[in-house]
């Protein structure tokens, strides 16, 4: 039997990562022999390491991206609501604290990585809520089913060196693979790897995995 896997490198500051995340988690029920590995990284570090610029820094591209997200939100059945001040959310507040918290979750309670990721995306891209404060992590964690005692530990751990090192390692791993943005996706079949960027290469990923792409599967939505 062939060994197949998908590695999803993502940051919750990226709405296109949310699209890819929801699509790939929906397909877990279809592609049961494909292991999905969630790898939270820091997009700011990837952009700097790859000498890339955010699309929103180019006015025409930024304007189009917001229209594109609205269309994809409807097509994928993912309820995106644009923040009132996107530049402040993305470039001033950023995601480093959120990604450290999510990394702590992934290290200590990996069974909750998917749920906590989703709740952080809901906050920033679904409800225009904060993802930089400890109370925000606590609210997201509770909605994901984590207890107060567990959240105390996770929030404390998120500021520690071990978590910072793990987040840095995943970020560097993505850069070493050729990442320049988010989402970055790596498929692997019996040791043969293929790199994909963005949330709109699902058909090609399916071909690489020897699978069939059946569209966005809105009936499998967990939102």
PDB file of C-alpha atoms in Angstrom:
ATOM      1  CA  UNK A   1       0.000   0.000   0.000  1.00  0.00           C
ATOM      2  CA  UNK A   2       1.387   3.409  -0.979  1.00  0.00           C
ATOM      3  CA  UNK A   3       2.217   5.995   1.678  1.00  0.00           C
ATOM      4  CA  UNK A   4       0.606   9.357   1.007  1.00  0.00           C
ATOM      5  CA  UNK A   5       0.654  12.587   2.970  1.00  0.00           C
ATOM      6  CA  UNK A   6      -0.082  16.293   2.758  1.00  0.00           C
ATOM      7  CA  UNK A   7       1.816  18.865   4.799  1.00  0.00           C
ATOM      8  CA  UNK A   8      -0.009  22.174   5.171  1.00  0.00           C
ATOM      9  CA  UNK A   9       2.166  25.095   6.267  1.00  0.00           C
ATOM     10  CA  UNK A  10      -0.049  27.991   7.320  1.00  0.00           C
ATOM     11  CA  UNK A  11      -0.561  31.120   9.390  1.00  0.00           C
ATOM     12  CA  UNK A  12      -3.970  32.301  10.626  1.00  0.00           C
ATOM     13  CA  UNK A  13      -3.185  35.826   9.404  1.00  0.00           C
ATOM     14  CA  UNK A  14      -3.657  34.415   5.879  1.00  0.00           C
ATOM     15  CA  UNK A  15      -7.275  34.068   4.663  1.00  0.00           C
ATOM     16  CA  UNK A  16      -6.131  31.960   1.723  1.00  0.00           C
ATOM     17  CA  UNK A  17      -4.608  29.561   4.246  1.00  0.00           C
ATOM     18  CA  UNK A  18      -8.071  29.282   5.800  1.00  0.00           C
ATOM     19  CA  UNK A  19      -9.520  28.279   2.437  1.00  0.00           C
ATOM     20  CA  UNK A  20      -6.869  25.581   1.964  1.00  0.00           C
ATOM     21  CA  UNK A  21      -7.205  24.400   5.569  1.00  0.00           C
ATOM     22  CA  UNK A  22     -10.979  23.922   5.354  1.00  0.00           C
ATOM     23  CA  UNK A  23     -10.807  22.187   1.983  1.00  0.00           C
ATOM     24  CA  UNK A  24      -8.106  19.771   3.092  1.00  0.00           C
ATOM     25  CA  UNK A  25      -9.782  18.952   6.412  1.00  0.00           C
ATOM     26  CA  UNK A  26     -13.029  18.273   4.530  1.00  0.00           C
ATOM     27  CA  UNK A  27     -11.215  15.833   2.268  1.00  0.00           C
ATOM     28  CA  UNK A  28      -9.976  13.775   5.208  1.00  0.00           C
ATOM     29  CA  UNK A  29     -13.288  11.904   5.040  1.00  0.00           C
ATOM     30  CA  UNK A  30     -12.743  11.199   1.317  1.00  0.00           C
ATOM     31  CA  UNK A  31      -9.010  10.576   1.157  1.00  0.00           C
ATOM     32  CA  UNK A  32      -8.789   8.240   4.121  1.00  0.00           C
ATOM     33  CA  UNK A  33      -5.389   6.842   3.117  1.00  0.00           C
ATOM     34  CA  UNK A  34      -3.785  10.301   2.957  1.00  0.00           C
ATOM     35  CA  UNK A  35      -2.314  11.688   6.182  1.00  0.00           C
ATOM     36  CA  UNK A  36      -2.885  15.421   6.659  1.00  0.00           C
ATOM     37  CA  UNK A  37      -0.119  17.072   8.689  1.00  0.00           C
ATOM     38  CA  UNK A  38      -0.865  20.565   9.983  1.00  0.00           C
ATOM     39  CA  UNK A  39       2.266  22.708  10.324  1.00  0.00           C
ATOM     40  CA  UNK A  40       1.685  26.170  11.796  1.00  0.00           C
ATOM     41  CA  UNK A  41       4.442  28.577  10.753  1.00  0.00           C
ATOM     42  CA  UNK A  42       5.074  32.333  10.896  1.00  0.00           C
ATOM     43  CA  UNK A  43       4.190  33.999   7.617  1.00  0.00           C
ATOM     44  CA  UNK A  44       6.145  37.135   8.478  1.00  0.00           C
ATOM     45  CA  UNK A  45       9.309  35.054   8.731  1.00  0.00           C
ATOM     46  CA  UNK A  46       8.608  33.339   5.417  1.00  0.00           C
ATOM     47  CA  UNK A  47       7.983  36.642   3.644  1.00  0.00           C
ATOM     48  CA  UNK A  48      11.220  38.070   5.017  1.00  0.00           C
ATOM     49  CA  UNK A  49      13.238  34.942   4.280  1.00  0.00           C
ATOM     50  CA  UNK A  50      11.917  34.721   0.720  1.00  0.00           C
ATOM     51  CA  UNK A  51      12.222  38.499   0.159  1.00  0.00           C
ATOM     52  CA  UNK A  52       8.560  38.594  -0.793  1.00  0.00           C
ATOM     53  CA  UNK A  53       5.962  41.353  -0.382  1.00  0.00           C
ATOM     54  CA  UNK A  54       2.350  40.985   0.753  1.00  0.00           C
ATOM     55  CA  UNK A  55      -0.217  41.370  -2.074  1.00  0.00           C
ATOM     56  CA  UNK A  56      -1.938  44.138  -0.104  1.00  0.00           C
ATOM     57  CA  UNK A  57       1.176  46.316  -0.438  1.00  0.00           C
ATOM     58  CA  UNK A  58       0.413  46.616  -4.159  1.00  0.00           C
ATOM     59  CA  UNK A  59      -2.791  48.734  -4.315  1.00  0.00           C
ATOM     60  CA  UNK A  60      -4.366  47.102  -7.385  1.00  0.00           C
ATOM     61  CA  UNK A  61      -3.492  43.609  -6.191  1.00  0.00           C
ATOM     62  CA  UNK A  62      -4.800  44.357  -2.699  1.00  0.00           C
ATOM     63  CA  UNK A  63      -8.082  45.656  -4.088  1.00  0.00           C
ATOM     64  CA  UNK A  64      -8.494  42.565  -6.255  1.00  0.00           C
ATOM     65  CA  UNK A  65      -7.605  40.233  -3.386  1.00  0.00           C
ATOM     66  CA  UNK A  66     -10.489  41.524  -1.272  1.00  0.00           C
ATOM     67  CA  UNK A  67     -12.909  40.926  -4.174  1.00  0.00           C
ATOM     68  CA  UNK A  68     -11.393  37.502  -4.749  1.00  0.00           C
ATOM     69  CA  UNK A  69     -11.815  36.545  -1.093  1.00  0.00           C
ATOM     70  CA  UNK A  70     -15.478  37.524  -1.197  1.00  0.00           C
ATOM     71  CA  UNK A  71     -16.068  35.278  -4.213  1.00  0.00           C
ATOM     72  CA  UNK A  72     -14.142  32.362  -2.718  1.00  0.00           C
ATOM     73  CA  UNK A  73     -15.926  32.755   0.619  1.00  0.00           C
ATOM     74  CA  UNK A  74     -19.226  32.109  -1.129  1.00  0.00           C
ATOM     75  CA  UNK A  75     -17.880  29.320  -3.364  1.00  0.00           C
ATOM     76  CA  UNK A  76     -16.174  27.421  -0.539  1.00  0.00           C
ATOM     77  CA  UNK A  77     -18.869  28.143   2.065  1.00  0.00           C
ATOM     78  CA  UNK A  78     -16.354  29.747   4.426  1.00  0.00           C
ATOM     79  CA  UNK A  79     -17.867  32.831   6.129  1.00  0.00           C
ATOM     80  CA  UNK A  80     -15.184  35.496   5.747  1.00  0.00           C
ATOM     81  CA  UNK A  81     -15.887  39.002   7.014  1.00  0.00           C
ATOM     82  CA  UNK A  82     -13.255  41.575   6.129  1.00  0.00           C
ATOM     83  CA  UNK A  83     -11.706  43.311   9.150  1.00  0.00           C
ATOM     84  CA  UNK A  84     -12.554  46.993   9.480  1.00  0.00           C
ATOM     85  CA  UNK A  85      -8.859  47.849   9.202  1.00  0.00           C
ATOM     86  CA  UNK A  86      -7.011  45.078   7.303  1.00  0.00           C
ATOM     87  CA  UNK A  87      -3.590  46.826   7.227  1.00  0.00           C
ATOM     88  CA  UNK A  88      -3.631  47.233  11.004  1.00  0.00           C
ATOM     89  CA  UNK A  89      -4.699  43.614  11.516  1.00  0.00           C
ATOM     90  CA  UNK A  90      -2.119  42.165   9.148  1.00  0.00           C
ATOM     91  CA  UNK A  91       0.862  44.503   9.382  1.00  0.00           C
ATOM     92  CA  UNK A  92       0.628  46.234  12.766  1.00  0.00           C
ATOM     93  CA  UNK A  93      -0.874  43.656  15.122  1.00  0.00           C
ATOM     94  CA  UNK A  94       0.289  40.642  13.114  1.00  0.00           C
ATOM     95  CA  UNK A  95       0.143  36.988  14.105  1.00  0.00           C
ATOM     96  CA  UNK A  96       3.335  36.095  15.961  1.00  0.00           C
ATOM     97  CA  UNK A  97       1.614  35.729  19.352  1.00  0.00           C
ATOM     98  CA  UNK A  98      -1.267  33.753  17.855  1.00  0.00           C
ATOM     99  CA  UNK A  99       1.087  31.414  16.038  1.00  0.00           C
ATOM    100  CA  UNK A 100       3.114  30.848  19.190  1.00  0.00           C
ATOM    101  CA  UNK A 101      -0.074  29.992  21.061  1.00  0.00           C
ATOM    102  CA  UNK A 102      -1.133  27.644  18.259  1.00  0.00           C
ATOM    103  CA  UNK A 103       2.326  26.081  18.267  1.00  0.00           C
ATOM    104  CA  UNK A 104       1.985  25.433  22.000  1.00  0.00           C
ATOM    105  CA  UNK A 105      -1.341  23.723  21.306  1.00  0.00           C
ATOM    106  CA  UNK A 106       0.235  21.633  18.552  1.00  0.00           C
ATOM    107  CA  UNK A 107       3.091  20.566  20.814  1.00  0.00           C
ATOM    108  CA  UNK A 108       1.040  19.734  23.916  1.00  0.00           C
ATOM    109  CA  UNK A 109      -2.451  18.915  22.588  1.00  0.00           C
ATOM    110  CA  UNK A 110      -2.023  18.186  18.860  1.00  0.00           C
ATOM    111  CA  UNK A 111      -5.500  16.646  18.741  1.00  0.00           C
ATOM    112  CA  UNK A 112      -6.804  20.222  19.168  1.00  0.00           C
ATOM    113  CA  UNK A 113      -4.640  21.912  16.541  1.00  0.00           C
ATOM    114  CA  UNK A 114      -7.354  21.773  13.901  1.00  0.00           C
ATOM    115  CA  UNK A 115     -10.087  23.125  16.168  1.00  0.00           C
ATOM    116  CA  UNK A 116      -7.992  25.919  17.665  1.00  0.00           C
ATOM    117  CA  UNK A 117      -6.730  26.951  14.218  1.00  0.00           C
ATOM    118  CA  UNK A 118     -10.301  27.216  13.020  1.00  0.00           C
ATOM    119  CA  UNK A 119     -11.370  29.295  16.019  1.00  0.00           C
ATOM    120  CA  UNK A 120      -8.488  31.727  15.529  1.00  0.00           C
ATOM    121  CA  UNK A 121      -9.437  32.139  11.863  1.00  0.00           C
ATOM    122  CA  UNK A 122     -13.059  32.677  12.886  1.00  0.00           C
ATOM    123  CA  UNK A 123     -11.970  35.488  15.175  1.00  0.00           C
ATOM    124  CA  UNK A 124      -9.784  37.422  12.778  1.00  0.00           C
ATOM    125  CA  UNK A 125     -11.460  36.684   9.434  1.00  0.00           C
ATOM    126  CA  UNK A 126     -14.989  35.799  10.529  1.00  0.00           C
ATOM    127  CA  UNK A 127     -15.774  38.234  13.351  1.00  0.00           C
ATOM    128  CA  UNK A 128     -13.068  40.915  13.127  1.00  0.00           C
ATOM    129  CA  UNK A 129     -11.858  40.087  16.640  1.00  0.00           C
ATOM    130  CA  UNK A 130      -8.438  40.233  18.262  1.00  0.00           C
ATOM    131  CA  UNK A 131      -5.869  37.417  18.034  1.00  0.00           C
ATOM    132  CA  UNK A 132      -3.040  39.093  19.942  1.00  0.00           C
ATOM    133  CA  UNK A 133      -4.152  39.014  23.583  1.00  0.00           C
ATOM    134  CA  UNK A 134      -4.171  36.146  26.089  1.00  0.00           C
ATOM    135  CA  UNK A 135      -7.904  36.588  26.675  1.00  0.00           C
ATOM    136  CA  UNK A 136      -8.475  36.109  22.947  1.00  0.00           C
ATOM    137  CA  UNK A 137      -6.545  32.836  23.006  1.00  0.00           C
ATOM    138  CA  UNK A 138      -8.563  31.753  26.015  1.00  0.00           C
ATOM    139  CA  UNK A 139     -11.855  32.471  24.243  1.00  0.00           C
ATOM    140  CA  UNK A 140     -10.742  30.627  21.104  1.00  0.00           C
ATOM    141  CA  UNK A 141      -9.425  27.717  23.149  1.00  0.00           C
ATOM    142  CA  UNK A 142     -12.655  27.337  25.094  1.00  0.00           C
ATOM    143  CA  UNK A 143     -14.658  27.215  21.880  1.00  0.00           C
ATOM    144  CA  UNK A 144     -12.271  24.472  20.727  1.00  0.00           C
ATOM    145  CA  UNK A 145     -13.021  22.453  23.877  1.00  0.00           C
ATOM    146  CA  UNK A 146      -9.982  23.249  26.027  1.00  0.00           C
ATOM    147  CA  UNK A 147     -10.370  23.734  29.786  1.00  0.00           C
ATOM    148  CA  UNK A 148      -9.213  26.765  31.756  1.00  0.00           C
ATOM    149  CA  UNK A 149      -6.471  24.738  33.424  1.00  0.00           C
ATOM    150  CA  UNK A 150      -5.125  23.520  30.094  1.00  0.00           C
ATOM    151  CA  UNK A 151      -5.325  27.025  28.647  1.00  0.00           C
ATOM    152  CA  UNK A 152      -3.339  28.421  31.574  1.00  0.00           C
ATOM    153  CA  UNK A 153      -0.524  26.033  30.672  1.00  0.00           C
ATOM    154  CA  UNK A 154      -0.732  26.713  26.940  1.00  0.00           C
ATOM    155  CA  UNK A 155      -0.723  30.487  27.317  1.00  0.00           C
ATOM    156  CA  UNK A 156       2.280  30.304  29.639  1.00  0.00           C
ATOM    157  CA  UNK A 157       4.123  27.888  27.341  1.00  0.00           C
ATOM    158  CA  UNK A 158       3.466  30.090  24.306  1.00  0.00           C
ATOM    159  CA  UNK A 159       5.989  32.639  25.562  1.00  0.00           C
ATOM    160  CA  UNK A 160       8.723  30.062  26.208  1.00  0.00           C
ATOM    161  CA  UNK A 161      11.820  29.340  24.155  1.00  0.00           C
ATOM    162  CA  UNK A 162      10.805  25.786  23.254  1.00  0.00           C
ATOM    163  CA  UNK A 163       7.668  27.031  21.492  1.00  0.00           C
ATOM    164  CA  UNK A 164       9.542  29.873  19.800  1.00  0.00           C
ATOM    165  CA  UNK A 165      12.132  27.394  18.523  1.00  0.00           C
ATOM    166  CA  UNK A 166       9.480  25.028  17.165  1.00  0.00           C
ATOM    167  CA  UNK A 167       7.715  27.833  15.313  1.00  0.00           C
ATOM    168  CA  UNK A 168      11.034  28.995  13.911  1.00  0.00           C
ATOM    169  CA  UNK A 169      11.863  25.435  12.848  1.00  0.00           C
ATOM    170  CA  UNK A 170       8.603  25.002  10.916  1.00  0.00           C
ATOM    171  CA  UNK A 171       9.096  28.407   9.311  1.00  0.00           C
ATOM    172  CA  UNK A 172      12.617  27.513   8.225  1.00  0.00           C
ATOM    173  CA  UNK A 173      11.479  24.084   7.040  1.00  0.00           C
ATOM    174  CA  UNK A 174       8.958  25.751   4.757  1.00  0.00           C
ATOM    175  CA  UNK A 175      11.608  28.144   3.440  1.00  0.00           C
ATOM    176  CA  UNK A 176      13.942  25.225   2.769  1.00  0.00           C
ATOM    177  CA  UNK A 177      11.193  23.585   0.728  1.00  0.00           C
ATOM    178  CA  UNK A 178      10.832  26.727  -1.383  1.00  0.00           C
ATOM    179  CA  UNK A 179       8.014  28.562   0.396  1.00  0.00           C
ATOM    180  CA  UNK A 180       7.445  32.248  -0.322  1.00  0.00           C
ATOM    181  CA  UNK A 181       3.978  32.722   1.181  1.00  0.00           C
ATOM    182  CA  UNK A 182       0.944  30.989   2.645  1.00  0.00           C
ATOM    183  CA  UNK A 183      -0.486  28.487   2.310  1.00  0.00           C
ATOM    184  CA  UNK A 184       2.439  26.300   1.292  1.00  0.00           C
ATOM    185  CA  UNK A 185       1.494  22.667   0.696  1.00  0.00           C
ATOM    186  CA  UNK A 186       3.698  19.643   0.195  1.00  0.00           C
ATOM    187  CA  UNK A 187       2.323  16.340  -1.059  1.00  0.00           C
ATOM    188  CA  UNK A 188       4.313  13.139  -0.720  1.00  0.00           C
ATOM    189  CA  UNK A 189       3.671   9.749  -2.313  1.00  0.00           C
ATOM    190  CA  UNK A 190       6.132   6.972  -1.538  1.00  0.00           C
ATOM    191  CA  UNK A 191       8.910   9.474  -0.982  1.00  0.00           C
ATOM    192  CA  UNK A 192       8.176  11.631  -4.054  1.00  0.00           C
ATOM    193  CA  UNK A 193       7.325  15.184  -3.005  1.00  0.00           C
ATOM    194  CA  UNK A 194       5.578  18.011  -4.851  1.00  0.00           C
ATOM    195  CA  UNK A 195       5.269  21.629  -3.684  1.00  0.00           C
ATOM    196  CA  UNK A 196       2.117  23.700  -4.190  1.00  0.00           C
ATOM    197  CA  UNK A 197       1.298  27.293  -3.278  1.00  0.00           C
ATOM    198  CA  UNK A 198      -2.139  28.740  -2.618  1.00  0.00           C
ATOM    199  CA  UNK A 199      -5.632  27.386  -2.110  1.00  0.00           C
ATOM    200  CA  UNK A 200      -6.441  27.003  -5.822  1.00  0.00           C
ATOM    201  CA  UNK A 201      -4.214  24.078  -6.797  1.00  0.00           C
ATOM    202  CA  UNK A 202      -6.386  21.336  -5.337  1.00  0.00           C
ATOM    203  CA  UNK A 203      -6.999  19.566  -8.640  1.00  0.00           C
ATOM    204  CA  UNK A 204      -3.266  19.342  -9.272  1.00  0.00           C
ATOM    205  CA  UNK A 205      -2.658  18.099  -5.746  1.00  0.00           C
ATOM    206  CA  UNK A 206      -5.269  15.418  -6.258  1.00  0.00           C
ATOM    207  CA  UNK A 207      -3.484  14.270  -9.408  1.00  0.00           C
ATOM    208  CA  UNK A 208      -0.170  14.145  -7.538  1.00  0.00           C
ATOM    209  CA  UNK A 209      -1.807  11.993  -4.862  1.00  0.00           C
ATOM    210  CA  UNK A 210      -3.632   9.747  -7.330  1.00  0.00           C
ATOM    211  CA  UNK A 211      -6.964  11.029  -6.016  1.00  0.00           C
ATOM    212  CA  UNK A 212     -10.115  12.598  -7.425  1.00  0.00           C
ATOM    213  CA  UNK A 213     -11.018  16.203  -6.684  1.00  0.00           C
ATOM    214  CA  UNK A 214     -14.794  16.571  -6.290  1.00  0.00           C
ATOM    215  CA  UNK A 215     -15.032  20.295  -5.611  1.00  0.00           C
ATOM    216  CA  UNK A 216     -15.190  22.185  -2.288  1.00  0.00           C
ATOM    217  CA  UNK A 217     -17.511  19.692  -0.504  1.00  0.00           C
ATOM    218  CA  UNK A 218     -19.596  22.342   1.300  1.00  0.00           C
ATOM    219  CA  UNK A 219     -21.641  19.563   2.911  1.00  0.00           C
ATOM    220  CA  UNK A 220     -18.552  18.683   4.953  1.00  0.00           C
ATOM    221  CA  UNK A 221     -18.132  22.200   6.333  1.00  0.00           C
ATOM    222  CA  UNK A 222     -17.452  22.486  10.070  1.00  0.00           C
ATOM    223  CA  UNK A 223     -18.286  26.196  10.213  1.00  0.00           C
TER     224      UNK A 223
END
